[in-house]
Coordinates of C-alpha atoms in Angstrom, one line a residue:
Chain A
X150 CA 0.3 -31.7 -6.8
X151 CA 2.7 -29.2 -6.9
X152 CA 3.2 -26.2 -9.0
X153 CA 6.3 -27.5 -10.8
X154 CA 4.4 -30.9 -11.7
X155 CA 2.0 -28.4 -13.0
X156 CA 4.6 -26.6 -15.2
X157 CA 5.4 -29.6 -16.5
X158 CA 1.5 -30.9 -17.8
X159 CA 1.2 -26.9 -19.2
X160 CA 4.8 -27.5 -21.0
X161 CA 5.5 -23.9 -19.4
X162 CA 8.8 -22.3 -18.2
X163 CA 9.9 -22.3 -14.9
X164 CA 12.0 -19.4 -14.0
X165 CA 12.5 -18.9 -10.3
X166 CA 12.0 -22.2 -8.0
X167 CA 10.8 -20.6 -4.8
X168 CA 10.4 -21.5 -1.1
X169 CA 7.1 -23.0 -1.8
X170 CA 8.2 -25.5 -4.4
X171 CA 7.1 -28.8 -3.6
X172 CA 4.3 -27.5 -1.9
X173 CA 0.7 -29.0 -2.5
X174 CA -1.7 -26.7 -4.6
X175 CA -4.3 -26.0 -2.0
X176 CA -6.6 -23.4 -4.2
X177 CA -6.3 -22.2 -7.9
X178 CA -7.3 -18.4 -8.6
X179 CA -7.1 -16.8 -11.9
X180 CA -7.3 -13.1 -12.0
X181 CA -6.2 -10.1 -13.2
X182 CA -7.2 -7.8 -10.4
X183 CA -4.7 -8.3 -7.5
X184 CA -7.4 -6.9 -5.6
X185 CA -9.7 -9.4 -6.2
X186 CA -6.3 -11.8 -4.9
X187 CA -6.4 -10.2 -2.1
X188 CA -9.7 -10.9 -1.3
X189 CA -9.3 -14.8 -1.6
X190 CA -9.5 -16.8 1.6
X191 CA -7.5 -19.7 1.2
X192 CA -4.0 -21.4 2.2
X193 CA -1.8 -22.6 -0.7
X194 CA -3.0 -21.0 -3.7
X195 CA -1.8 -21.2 -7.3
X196 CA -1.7 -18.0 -9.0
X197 CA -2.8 -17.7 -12.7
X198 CA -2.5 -14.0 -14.2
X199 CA -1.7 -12.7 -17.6
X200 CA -0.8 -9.0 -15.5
X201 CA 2.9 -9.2 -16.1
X202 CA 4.5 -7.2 -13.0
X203 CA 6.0 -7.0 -10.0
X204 CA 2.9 -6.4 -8.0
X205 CA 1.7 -10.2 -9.0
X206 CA 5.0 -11.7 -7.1
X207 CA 4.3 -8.8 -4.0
X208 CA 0.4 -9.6 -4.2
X209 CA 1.1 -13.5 -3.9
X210 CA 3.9 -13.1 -1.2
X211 CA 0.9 -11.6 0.8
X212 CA -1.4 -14.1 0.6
X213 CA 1.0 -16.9 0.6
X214 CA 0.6 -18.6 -2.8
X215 CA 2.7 -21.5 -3.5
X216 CA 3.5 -19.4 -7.0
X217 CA 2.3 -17.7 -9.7
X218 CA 2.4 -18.5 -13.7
X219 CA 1.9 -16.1 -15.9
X220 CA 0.2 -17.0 -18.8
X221 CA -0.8 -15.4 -22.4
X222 CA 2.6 -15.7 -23.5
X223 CA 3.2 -12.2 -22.0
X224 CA 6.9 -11.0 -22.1
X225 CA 8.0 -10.3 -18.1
X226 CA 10.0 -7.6 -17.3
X227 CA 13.1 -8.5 -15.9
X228 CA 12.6 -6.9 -12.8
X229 CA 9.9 -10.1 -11.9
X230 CA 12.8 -12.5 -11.3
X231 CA 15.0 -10.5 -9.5
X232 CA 11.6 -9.8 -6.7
X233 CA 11.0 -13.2 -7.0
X234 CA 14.0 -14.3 -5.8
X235 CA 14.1 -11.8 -3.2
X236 CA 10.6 -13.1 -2.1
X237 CA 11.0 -16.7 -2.4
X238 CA 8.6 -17.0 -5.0
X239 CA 8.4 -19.5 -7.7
X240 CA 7.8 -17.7 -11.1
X241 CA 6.3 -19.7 -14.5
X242 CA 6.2 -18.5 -17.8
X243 CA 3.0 -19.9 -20.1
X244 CA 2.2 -19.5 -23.6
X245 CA -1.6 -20.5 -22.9
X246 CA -4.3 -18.6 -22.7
X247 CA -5.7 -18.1 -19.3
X248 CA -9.1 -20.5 -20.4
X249 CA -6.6 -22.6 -21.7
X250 CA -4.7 -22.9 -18.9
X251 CA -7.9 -23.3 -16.4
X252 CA -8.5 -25.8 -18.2
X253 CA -5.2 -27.6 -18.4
X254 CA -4.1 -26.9 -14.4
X255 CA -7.6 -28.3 -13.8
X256 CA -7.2 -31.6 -15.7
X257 CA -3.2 -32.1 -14.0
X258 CA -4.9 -31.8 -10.8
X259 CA -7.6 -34.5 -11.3
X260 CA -5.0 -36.8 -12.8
X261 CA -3.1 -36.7 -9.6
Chain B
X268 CA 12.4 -7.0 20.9
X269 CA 14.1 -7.3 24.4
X270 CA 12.2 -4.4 25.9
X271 CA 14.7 -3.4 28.5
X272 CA 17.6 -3.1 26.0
X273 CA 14.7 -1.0 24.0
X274 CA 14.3 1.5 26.6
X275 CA 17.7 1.3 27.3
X276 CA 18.3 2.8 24.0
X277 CA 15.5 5.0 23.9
X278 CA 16.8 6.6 27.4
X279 CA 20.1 7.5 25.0
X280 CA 18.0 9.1 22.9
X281 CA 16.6 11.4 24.9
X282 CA 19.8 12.5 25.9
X283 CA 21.1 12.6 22.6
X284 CA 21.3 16.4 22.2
X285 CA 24.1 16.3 24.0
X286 CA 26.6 15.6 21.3
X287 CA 29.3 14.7 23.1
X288 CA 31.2 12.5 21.1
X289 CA 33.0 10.6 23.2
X290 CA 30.5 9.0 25.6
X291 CA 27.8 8.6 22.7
X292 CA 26.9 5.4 21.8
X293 CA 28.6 4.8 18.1
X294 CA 25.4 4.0 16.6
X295 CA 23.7 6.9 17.7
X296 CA 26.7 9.4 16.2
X297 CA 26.6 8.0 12.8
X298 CA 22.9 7.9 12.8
X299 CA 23.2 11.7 13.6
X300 CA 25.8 12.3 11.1
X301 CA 23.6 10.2 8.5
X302 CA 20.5 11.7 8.5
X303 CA 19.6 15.4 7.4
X304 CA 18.1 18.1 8.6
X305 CA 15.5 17.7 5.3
X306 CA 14.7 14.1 6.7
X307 CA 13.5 15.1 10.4
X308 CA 12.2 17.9 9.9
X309 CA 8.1 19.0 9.2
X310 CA 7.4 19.8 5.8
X311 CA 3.9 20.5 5.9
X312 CA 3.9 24.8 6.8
X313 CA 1.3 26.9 8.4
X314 CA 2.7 30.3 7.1
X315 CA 1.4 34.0 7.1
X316 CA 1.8 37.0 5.1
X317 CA 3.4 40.2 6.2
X318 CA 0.3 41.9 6.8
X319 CA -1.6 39.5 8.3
X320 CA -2.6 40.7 12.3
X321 CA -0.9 38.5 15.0
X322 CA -4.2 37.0 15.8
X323 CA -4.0 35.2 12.9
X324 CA -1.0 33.5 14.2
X325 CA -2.4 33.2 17.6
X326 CA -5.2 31.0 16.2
X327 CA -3.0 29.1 13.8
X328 CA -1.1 27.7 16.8
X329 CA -4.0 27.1 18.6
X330 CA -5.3 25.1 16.0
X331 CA -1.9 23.1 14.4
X332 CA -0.5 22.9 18.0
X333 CA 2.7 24.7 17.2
X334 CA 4.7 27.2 18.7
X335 CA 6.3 29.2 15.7
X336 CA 5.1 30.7 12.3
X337 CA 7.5 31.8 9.5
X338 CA 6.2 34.7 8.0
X339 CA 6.6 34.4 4.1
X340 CA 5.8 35.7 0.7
X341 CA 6.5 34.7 -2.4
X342 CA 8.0 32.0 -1.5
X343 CA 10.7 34.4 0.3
X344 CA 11.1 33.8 4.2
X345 CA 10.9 37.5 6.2
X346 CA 10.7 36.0 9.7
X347 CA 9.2 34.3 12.5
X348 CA 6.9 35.3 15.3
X349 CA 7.1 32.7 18.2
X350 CA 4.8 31.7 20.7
X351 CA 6.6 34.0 23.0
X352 CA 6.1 37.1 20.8
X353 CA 2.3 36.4 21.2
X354 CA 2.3 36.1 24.9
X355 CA 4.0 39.5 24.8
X356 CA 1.2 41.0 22.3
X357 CA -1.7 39.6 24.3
X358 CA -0.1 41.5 27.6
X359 CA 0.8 44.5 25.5
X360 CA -2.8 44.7 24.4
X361 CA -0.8 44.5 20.5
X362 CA -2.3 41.1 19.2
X363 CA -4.2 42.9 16.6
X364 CA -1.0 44.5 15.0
X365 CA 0.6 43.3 11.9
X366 CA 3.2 40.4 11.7
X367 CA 5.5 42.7 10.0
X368 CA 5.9 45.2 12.9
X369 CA 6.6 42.4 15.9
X370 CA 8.1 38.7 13.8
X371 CA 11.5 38.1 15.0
X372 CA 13.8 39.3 11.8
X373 CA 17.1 38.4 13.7
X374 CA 17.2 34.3 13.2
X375 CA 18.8 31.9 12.9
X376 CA 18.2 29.1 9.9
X377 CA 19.3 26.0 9.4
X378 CA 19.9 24.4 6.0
X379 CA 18.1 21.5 4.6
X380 CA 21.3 19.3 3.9
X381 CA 23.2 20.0 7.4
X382 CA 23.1 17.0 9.2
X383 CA 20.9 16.3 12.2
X384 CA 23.9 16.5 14.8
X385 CA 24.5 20.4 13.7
X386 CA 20.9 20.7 14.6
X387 CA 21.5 19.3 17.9
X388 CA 24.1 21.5 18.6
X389 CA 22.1 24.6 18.1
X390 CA 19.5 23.9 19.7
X391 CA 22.1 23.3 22.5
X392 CA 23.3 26.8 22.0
X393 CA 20.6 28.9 21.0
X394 CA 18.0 27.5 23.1
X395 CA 15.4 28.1 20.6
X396 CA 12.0 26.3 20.2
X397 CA 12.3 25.3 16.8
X398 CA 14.2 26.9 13.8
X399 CA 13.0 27.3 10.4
X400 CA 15.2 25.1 7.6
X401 CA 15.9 26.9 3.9
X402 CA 17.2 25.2 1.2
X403 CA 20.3 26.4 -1.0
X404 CA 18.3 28.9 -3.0
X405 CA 17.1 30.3 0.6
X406 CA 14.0 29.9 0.1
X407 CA 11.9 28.3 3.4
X408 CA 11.3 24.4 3.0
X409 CA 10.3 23.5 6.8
X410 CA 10.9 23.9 10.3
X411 CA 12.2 21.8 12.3
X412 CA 11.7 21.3 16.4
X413 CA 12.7 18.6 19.1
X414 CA 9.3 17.2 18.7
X415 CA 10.6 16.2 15.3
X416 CA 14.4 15.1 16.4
X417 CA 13.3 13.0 18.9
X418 CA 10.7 11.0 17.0
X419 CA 13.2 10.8 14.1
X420 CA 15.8 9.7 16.3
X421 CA 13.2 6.7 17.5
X422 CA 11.8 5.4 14.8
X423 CA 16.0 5.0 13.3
X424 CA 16.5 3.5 16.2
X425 CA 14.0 1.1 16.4
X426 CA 14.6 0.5 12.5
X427 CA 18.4 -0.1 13.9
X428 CA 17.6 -2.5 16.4
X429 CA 15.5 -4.5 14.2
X430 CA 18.2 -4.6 12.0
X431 CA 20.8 -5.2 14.4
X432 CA 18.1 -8.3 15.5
X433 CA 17.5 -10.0 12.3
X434 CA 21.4 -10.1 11.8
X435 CA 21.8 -11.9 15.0
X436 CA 21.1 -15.6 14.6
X437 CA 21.2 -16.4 18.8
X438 CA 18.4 -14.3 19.3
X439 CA 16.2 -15.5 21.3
X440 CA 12.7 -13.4 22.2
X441 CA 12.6 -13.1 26.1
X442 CA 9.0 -12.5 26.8
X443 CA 7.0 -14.3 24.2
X444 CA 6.3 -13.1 21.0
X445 CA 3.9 -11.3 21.3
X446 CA 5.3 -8.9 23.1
X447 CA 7.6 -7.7 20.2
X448 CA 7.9 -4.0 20.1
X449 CA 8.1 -2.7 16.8
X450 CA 7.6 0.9 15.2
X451 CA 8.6 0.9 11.6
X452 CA 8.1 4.2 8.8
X453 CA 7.8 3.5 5.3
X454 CA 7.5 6.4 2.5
X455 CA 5.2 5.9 0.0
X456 CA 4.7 7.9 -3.4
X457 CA 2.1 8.8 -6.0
X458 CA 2.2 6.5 -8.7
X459 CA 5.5 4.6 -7.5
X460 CA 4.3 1.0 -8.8
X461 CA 7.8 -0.4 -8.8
X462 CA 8.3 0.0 -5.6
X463 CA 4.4 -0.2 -3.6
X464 CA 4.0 -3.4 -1.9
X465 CA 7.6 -3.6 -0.6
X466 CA 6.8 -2.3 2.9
X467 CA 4.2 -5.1 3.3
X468 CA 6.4 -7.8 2.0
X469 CA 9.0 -6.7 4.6
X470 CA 6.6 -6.7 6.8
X471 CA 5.6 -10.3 6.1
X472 CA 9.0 -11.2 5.8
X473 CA 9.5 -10.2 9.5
X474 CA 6.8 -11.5 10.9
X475 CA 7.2 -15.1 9.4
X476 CA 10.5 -14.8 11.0
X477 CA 9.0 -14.8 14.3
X478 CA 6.7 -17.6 13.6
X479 CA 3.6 -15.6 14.1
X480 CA 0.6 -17.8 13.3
X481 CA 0.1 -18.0 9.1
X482 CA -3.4 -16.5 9.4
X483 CA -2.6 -13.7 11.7
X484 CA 0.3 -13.0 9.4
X485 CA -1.6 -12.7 6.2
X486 CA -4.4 -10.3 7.8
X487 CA -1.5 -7.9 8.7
X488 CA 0.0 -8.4 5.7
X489 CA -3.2 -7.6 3.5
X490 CA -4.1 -4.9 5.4
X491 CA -0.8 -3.4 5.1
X492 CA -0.6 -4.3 1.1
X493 CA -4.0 -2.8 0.2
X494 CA -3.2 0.4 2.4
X495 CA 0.5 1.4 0.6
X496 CA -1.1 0.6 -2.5
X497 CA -3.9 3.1 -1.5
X498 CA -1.0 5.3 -0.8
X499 CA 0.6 5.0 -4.3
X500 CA -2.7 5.0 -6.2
X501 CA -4.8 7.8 -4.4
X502 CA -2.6 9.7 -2.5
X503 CA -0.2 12.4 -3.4
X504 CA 2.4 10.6 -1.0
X505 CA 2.0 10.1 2.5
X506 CA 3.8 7.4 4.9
X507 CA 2.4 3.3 5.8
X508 CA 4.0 2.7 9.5
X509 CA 3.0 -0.5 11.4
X510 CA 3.5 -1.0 15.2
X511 CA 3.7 -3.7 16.4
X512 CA 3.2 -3.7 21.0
X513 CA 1.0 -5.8 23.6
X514 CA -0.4 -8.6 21.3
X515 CA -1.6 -6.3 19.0
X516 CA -0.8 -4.8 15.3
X517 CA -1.5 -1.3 14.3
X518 CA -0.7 -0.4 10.8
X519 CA -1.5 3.6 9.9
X520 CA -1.3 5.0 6.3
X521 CA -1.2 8.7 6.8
X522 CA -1.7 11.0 3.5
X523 CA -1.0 14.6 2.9
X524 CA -4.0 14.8 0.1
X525 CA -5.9 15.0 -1.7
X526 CA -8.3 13.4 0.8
X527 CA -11.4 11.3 0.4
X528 CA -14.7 13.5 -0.3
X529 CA -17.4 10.9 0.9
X530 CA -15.8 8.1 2.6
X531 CA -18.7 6.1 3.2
X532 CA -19.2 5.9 -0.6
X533 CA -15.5 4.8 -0.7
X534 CA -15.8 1.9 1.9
X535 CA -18.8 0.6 -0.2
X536 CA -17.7 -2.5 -2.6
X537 CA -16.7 -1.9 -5.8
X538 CA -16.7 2.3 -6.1
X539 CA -13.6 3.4 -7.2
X540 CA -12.0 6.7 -9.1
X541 CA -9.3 4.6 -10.2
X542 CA -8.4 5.4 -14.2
X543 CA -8.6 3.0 -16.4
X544 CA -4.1 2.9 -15.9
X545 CA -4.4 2.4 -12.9
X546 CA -6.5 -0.7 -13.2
X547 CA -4.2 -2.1 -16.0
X548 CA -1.6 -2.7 -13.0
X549 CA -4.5 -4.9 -11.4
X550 CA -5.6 -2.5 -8.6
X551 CA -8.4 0.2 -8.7
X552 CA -11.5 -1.9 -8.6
X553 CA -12.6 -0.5 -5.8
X554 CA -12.1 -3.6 -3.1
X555 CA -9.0 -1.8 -1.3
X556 CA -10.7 -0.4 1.9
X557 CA -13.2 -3.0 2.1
X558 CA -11.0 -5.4 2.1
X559 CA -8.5 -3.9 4.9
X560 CA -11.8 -3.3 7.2
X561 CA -12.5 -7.1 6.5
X562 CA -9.3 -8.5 7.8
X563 CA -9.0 -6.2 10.9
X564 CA -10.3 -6.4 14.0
X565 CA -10.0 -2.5 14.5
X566 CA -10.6 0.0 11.9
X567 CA -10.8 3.7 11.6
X568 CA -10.5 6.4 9.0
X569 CA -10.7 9.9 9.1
X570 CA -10.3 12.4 6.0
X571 CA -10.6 15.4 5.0
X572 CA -10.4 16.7 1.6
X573 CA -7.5 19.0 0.9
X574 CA -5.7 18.0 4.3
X575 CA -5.1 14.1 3.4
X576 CA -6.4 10.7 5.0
X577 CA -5.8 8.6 7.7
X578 CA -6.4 5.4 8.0
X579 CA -5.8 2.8 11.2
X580 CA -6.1 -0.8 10.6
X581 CA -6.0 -2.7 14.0
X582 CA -5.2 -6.5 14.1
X583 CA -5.5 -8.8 17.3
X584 CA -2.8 -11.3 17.6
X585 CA -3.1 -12.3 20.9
X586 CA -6.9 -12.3 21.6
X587 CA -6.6 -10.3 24.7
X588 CA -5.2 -7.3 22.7
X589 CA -8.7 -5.9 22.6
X590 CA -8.8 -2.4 24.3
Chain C
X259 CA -23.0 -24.7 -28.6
X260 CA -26.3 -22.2 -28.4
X261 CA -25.7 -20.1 -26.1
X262 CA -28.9 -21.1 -24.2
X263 CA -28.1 -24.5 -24.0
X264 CA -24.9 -23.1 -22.5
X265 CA -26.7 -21.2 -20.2
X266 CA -29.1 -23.8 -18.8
X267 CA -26.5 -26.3 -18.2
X268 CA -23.9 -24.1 -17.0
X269 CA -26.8 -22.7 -14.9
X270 CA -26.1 -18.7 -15.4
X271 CA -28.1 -16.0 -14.5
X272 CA -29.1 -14.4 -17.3
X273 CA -29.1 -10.8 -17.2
X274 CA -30.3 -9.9 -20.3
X275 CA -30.3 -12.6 -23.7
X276 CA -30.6 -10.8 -27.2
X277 CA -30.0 -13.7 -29.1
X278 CA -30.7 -17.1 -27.0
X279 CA -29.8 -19.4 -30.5
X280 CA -25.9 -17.3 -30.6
X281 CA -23.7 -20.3 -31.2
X282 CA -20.6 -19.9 -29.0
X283 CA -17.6 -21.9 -30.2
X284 CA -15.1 -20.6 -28.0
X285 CA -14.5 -18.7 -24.5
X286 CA -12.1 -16.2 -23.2
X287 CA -11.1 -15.2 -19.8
X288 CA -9.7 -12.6 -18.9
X289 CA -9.6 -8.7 -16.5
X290 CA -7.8 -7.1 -18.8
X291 CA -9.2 -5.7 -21.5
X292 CA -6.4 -4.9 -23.8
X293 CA -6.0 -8.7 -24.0
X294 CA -9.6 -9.4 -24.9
X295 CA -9.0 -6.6 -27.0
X296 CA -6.0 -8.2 -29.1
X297 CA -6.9 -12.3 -28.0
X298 CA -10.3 -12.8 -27.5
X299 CA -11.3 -15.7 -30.1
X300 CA -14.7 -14.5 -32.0
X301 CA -18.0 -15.9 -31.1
X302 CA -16.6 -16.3 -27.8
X303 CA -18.3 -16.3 -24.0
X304 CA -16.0 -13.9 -22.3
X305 CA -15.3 -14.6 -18.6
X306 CA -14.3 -11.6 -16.5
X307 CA -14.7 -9.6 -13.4
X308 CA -15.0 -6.0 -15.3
X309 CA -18.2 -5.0 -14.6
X310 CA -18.3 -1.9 -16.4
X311 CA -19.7 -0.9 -19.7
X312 CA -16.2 -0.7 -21.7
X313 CA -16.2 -4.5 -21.4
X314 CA -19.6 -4.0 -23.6
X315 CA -17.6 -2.2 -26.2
X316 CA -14.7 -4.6 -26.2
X317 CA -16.8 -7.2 -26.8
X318 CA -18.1 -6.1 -29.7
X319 CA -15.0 -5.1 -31.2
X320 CA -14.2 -8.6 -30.9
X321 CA -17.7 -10.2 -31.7
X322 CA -17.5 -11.7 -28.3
X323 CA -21.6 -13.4 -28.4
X324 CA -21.9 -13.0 -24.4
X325 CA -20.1 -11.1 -21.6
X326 CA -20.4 -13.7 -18.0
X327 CA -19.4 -11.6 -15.1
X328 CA -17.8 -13.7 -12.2
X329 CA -18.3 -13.3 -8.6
X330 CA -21.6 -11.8 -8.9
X331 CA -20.6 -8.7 -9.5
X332 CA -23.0 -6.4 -9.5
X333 CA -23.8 -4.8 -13.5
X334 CA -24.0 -1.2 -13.3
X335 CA -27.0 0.4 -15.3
X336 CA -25.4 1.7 -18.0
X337 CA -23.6 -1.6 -19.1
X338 CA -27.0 -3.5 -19.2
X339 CA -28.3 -0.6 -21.5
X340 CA -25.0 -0.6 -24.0
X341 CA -25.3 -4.4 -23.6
X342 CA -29.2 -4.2 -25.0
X343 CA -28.0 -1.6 -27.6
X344 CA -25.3 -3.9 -28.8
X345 CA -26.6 -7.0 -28.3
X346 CA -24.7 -8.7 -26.7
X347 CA -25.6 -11.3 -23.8
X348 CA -25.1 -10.7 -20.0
X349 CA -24.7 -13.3 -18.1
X350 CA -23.8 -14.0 -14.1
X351 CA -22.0 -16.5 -12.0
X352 CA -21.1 -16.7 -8.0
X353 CA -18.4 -19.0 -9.3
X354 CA -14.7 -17.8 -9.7
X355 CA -13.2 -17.5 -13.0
X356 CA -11.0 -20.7 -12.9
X357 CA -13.6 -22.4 -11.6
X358 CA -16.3 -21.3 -14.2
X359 CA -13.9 -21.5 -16.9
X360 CA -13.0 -25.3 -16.0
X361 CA -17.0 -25.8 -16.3
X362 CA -17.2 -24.0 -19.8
X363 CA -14.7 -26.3 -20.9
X364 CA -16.3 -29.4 -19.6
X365 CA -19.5 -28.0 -21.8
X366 CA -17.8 -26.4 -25.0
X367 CA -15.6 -29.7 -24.8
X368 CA -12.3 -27.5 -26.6
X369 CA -9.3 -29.3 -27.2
X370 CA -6.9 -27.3 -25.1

């Protein structure tokens, strides 16, 4: 599944289409703490944060996530487009919660 | 890199003081025009006051490994006294005598906003060591010596090849990849969240150009990301610069303060003097250094508090990098 | 759901329990602690990494019924002892906080 399908089930906003678009989700890790990203061992990981900022685009361009949604409903600045474009990044906008959207990512996977 | 057309380059560079406009290569002119003296030159000053005996200075240089001290007070710049004034003390039996009585008043100064090729041409003409820099309200802001031109001048032009490269779609990489010759310098500053982390994306963004294996890639590229966002969270400015040579990748993040006072306590999960700020931009919580001694294969850190921190993160991409 | 029928079958580690029969209705996951702050659902589980005793204080504010702290993160003195003094539940998981929160919502069963 990729993390435009995923969009789609969380009815959320897709902003920047990046190089990683029709890439298969490999990992899911909601956090907060780009540190904590950082820390994460795996290939193909969908980001979920409510931290609205440039850092979450330059923390997943490091690890090499397929994207990252930002959830809570949380206004982005509008500098997050422009670096996500500039790193290839896809960028989604979600009005869920980030339980809420666990939830929901988890149950799109399984159905796929 | 092409290593030939490297040192090809870097041979130019060394003779660069000759500013001699007509046989110069073009790209070495402008970069000379371009930068300033305030770029290249060391900012970081071991000074001494008026009174203070020429031992003092003798030790200084011992100890920075320089060869000239301004003498200043109050943030007004009186004048220098040069290795060679101490070698006359010491065989005039003076070296106990004040600054005041033997510094070299007569000098000559450059100003922070010349550029670097009026540099160039006087040390051509004076001959001189070093020469201290003022700013427009004269008052002393550095010094500036060959040392610093010529590493200046290498690490623009290695920026400036790299450039030059990544522009050029036919280029092929003669001697394998891993063999790349990179030396890259990237500024960092305290609390300069818009803009930490662009180093290491760049530096991810280059290295996926080359097709360096995806795993390799993201160890540099953590280590490097955790390191300039050290740099912008701790540090009250310092430098990230990453070299990349023989199969192996060395990324340094070099502080001027305030310097870590028990670094053992700092490499141990979770401890962090991050503010509660700080961690509302996701970082602070404590993983950073951990988790750049995790993904290298080489690691080192040496601080000291009041002097700044340095830290070396060593990554293996060929596995016979090891030294 | 009692909270200690959530933490059998969740299979938690219970750091310290005040009030085992807590019914917990809702959970809330999140790192930041302005958003538990302003989103946090009462008589919630809150899932986070913040190991430190201001997440005790938040959760009180927002009558959060147990804190579960993700990754094993260690819990520093002083937030068991505000924890004990407020009351409210600690609770620990080697799971990460998508992971755990898909779990929760198996168990809580909430309509997302």
């Amino acid at each position: 599944m990729t993390i435009l399908e995923v969009a789609k089930k969380l009815k959320a906003e897709v902003l920047v289409e990046g190089d990683a678009v029709a890439d298969a989700i490999g990992y899911v890790v909601a956090s907060d703490l780009m540190s904590d990203v950082l820390l994460v061992d795996e290939d193909e990981i969908l980001l979920l944060t409510s931290l609205a900022s440039d850092q979450v685009l330059r923390t997943g361009h490091i690890v090499g996530a397929v994207g990252v949604i930002v959830i809570n409903g949380k206004s982005l600045p509008s500098s997050m487009v422009k670096v996500a474009r500039d790193l290839g990044m896809t960028l989604v906008k979600c009005d869920k919660s980030q339980y809420q959207a666990c939830i929901a990512v988890s149950e799109a996977l399984k159905s796929a | 890199m092409n290593e030939k057309l490297n040192k090809e380059i870097l041979s130019k560079a060394s003779i660069s003081k000759k500013v001699d406009h007509g046989t110069e290569p073009l790209v070495l002119v402008e970069m000379i025009q371009r930068l300033k003296v305030r770029d290249v030159m060391t900012t970081t000053l071991a000074t001494v006051e008026r009174a203070a005996p020429l031992s003092d200075v003798q030790a200084l240089m011992k100890a920075k490994q320089i060869s000239g001290v301004p003498v200043e007070e109050g943030g007004r710049f009186l004048g220098l006294v040069t290795i060679n004034d101490i070698i006359r003390a010491l065989e005039g039996g003076y070296i106990d005598e004040t600054c005041q009585k033997h510094m070299s008043t007569k000098l000559v100064v450059l100003e922070d906003d010349m550029p670097l090729s009026f540099a160039l041409r006087y040390f051509e003409k004076y001959h001189f060591g070093r020469f201290p820099v003022i700013n427009r309200e004269q008052k002393l802001v550095g010094i500036i010596c060959q040392r610093d031109i010529n590493r200046a001048l290498l690490l623009e032009l290695t920026n400036e090849l790299n450039r030059l490269e990544s522009e050029s779609s036919h280029y092929k990489v003669p001697e394998g990849p891993f063999n790349l010759y990179v030396l890259r310098e990237f500024p960092v500053s305290k609390f300069d969240f818009e803009n930490a982390g662009k180093a290491a994306n760049k530096v991810k963004q280059l290295l996926k150009e080359k097709k360096f294996p995806a795993k390799i890639i993201r160890r540099i590229a953590v280590a490097a990301y955790e390191l300039e966002i050290n740099l912008c969270v701790h540090s009250d400015g310092g430098s990230l610069s990453w070299q990349l040579s023989n199969g192996r990748a060395e990324i340094i993040a070099h502080d001027s303060g305030p310097g870590i006072a028990d670094v053992e306590w700092a490499l141990k999960d979770g401890n962090s003097t991050a503010s509660e700020w700080i961690r509302s931009f996701g970082f602070g919580a404590g993983m950073g250094l951990v988790n750049v001694k995790r993904v290298s294969d080489e690691f080192e850190i040496e601080s000291t508090v009041g002097l700044g921190t340095r830290v070396k993160a060593v990554i293996y991409i060929n596995p016979d990098a090891k030294r | 759901m009692k909270l200690k029928d959530l933490v059998d079958q969740a299979g938690f580690e219970v750091v310290t329990l005040p009030d085992a029969e807590a019914e917990v209705q809702n959970a809330y996951s999140s790192d930041l602690l302005s958003d538990v702050m302003g989103h946090c659902p009462e008589n919630s589980i809150l899932i986070t990494v913040q190991n430190h005793k201001n997440t005790v204080a938040v959760s009180t504010l927002v009558e959060a019924k147990a804190i579960l702290i993700v990754h094993n993160r260690t819990i520093p003195d002083d937030m068991l002892a505000l924890a004990q003094q407020e009351g409210v539940a600690l609770l620990r998981t080697a799971c990460d906080q998508f992971t755990i929160s898909c779990k929760i919502g198996v168990l809580l069963d909430i309509d997302t």
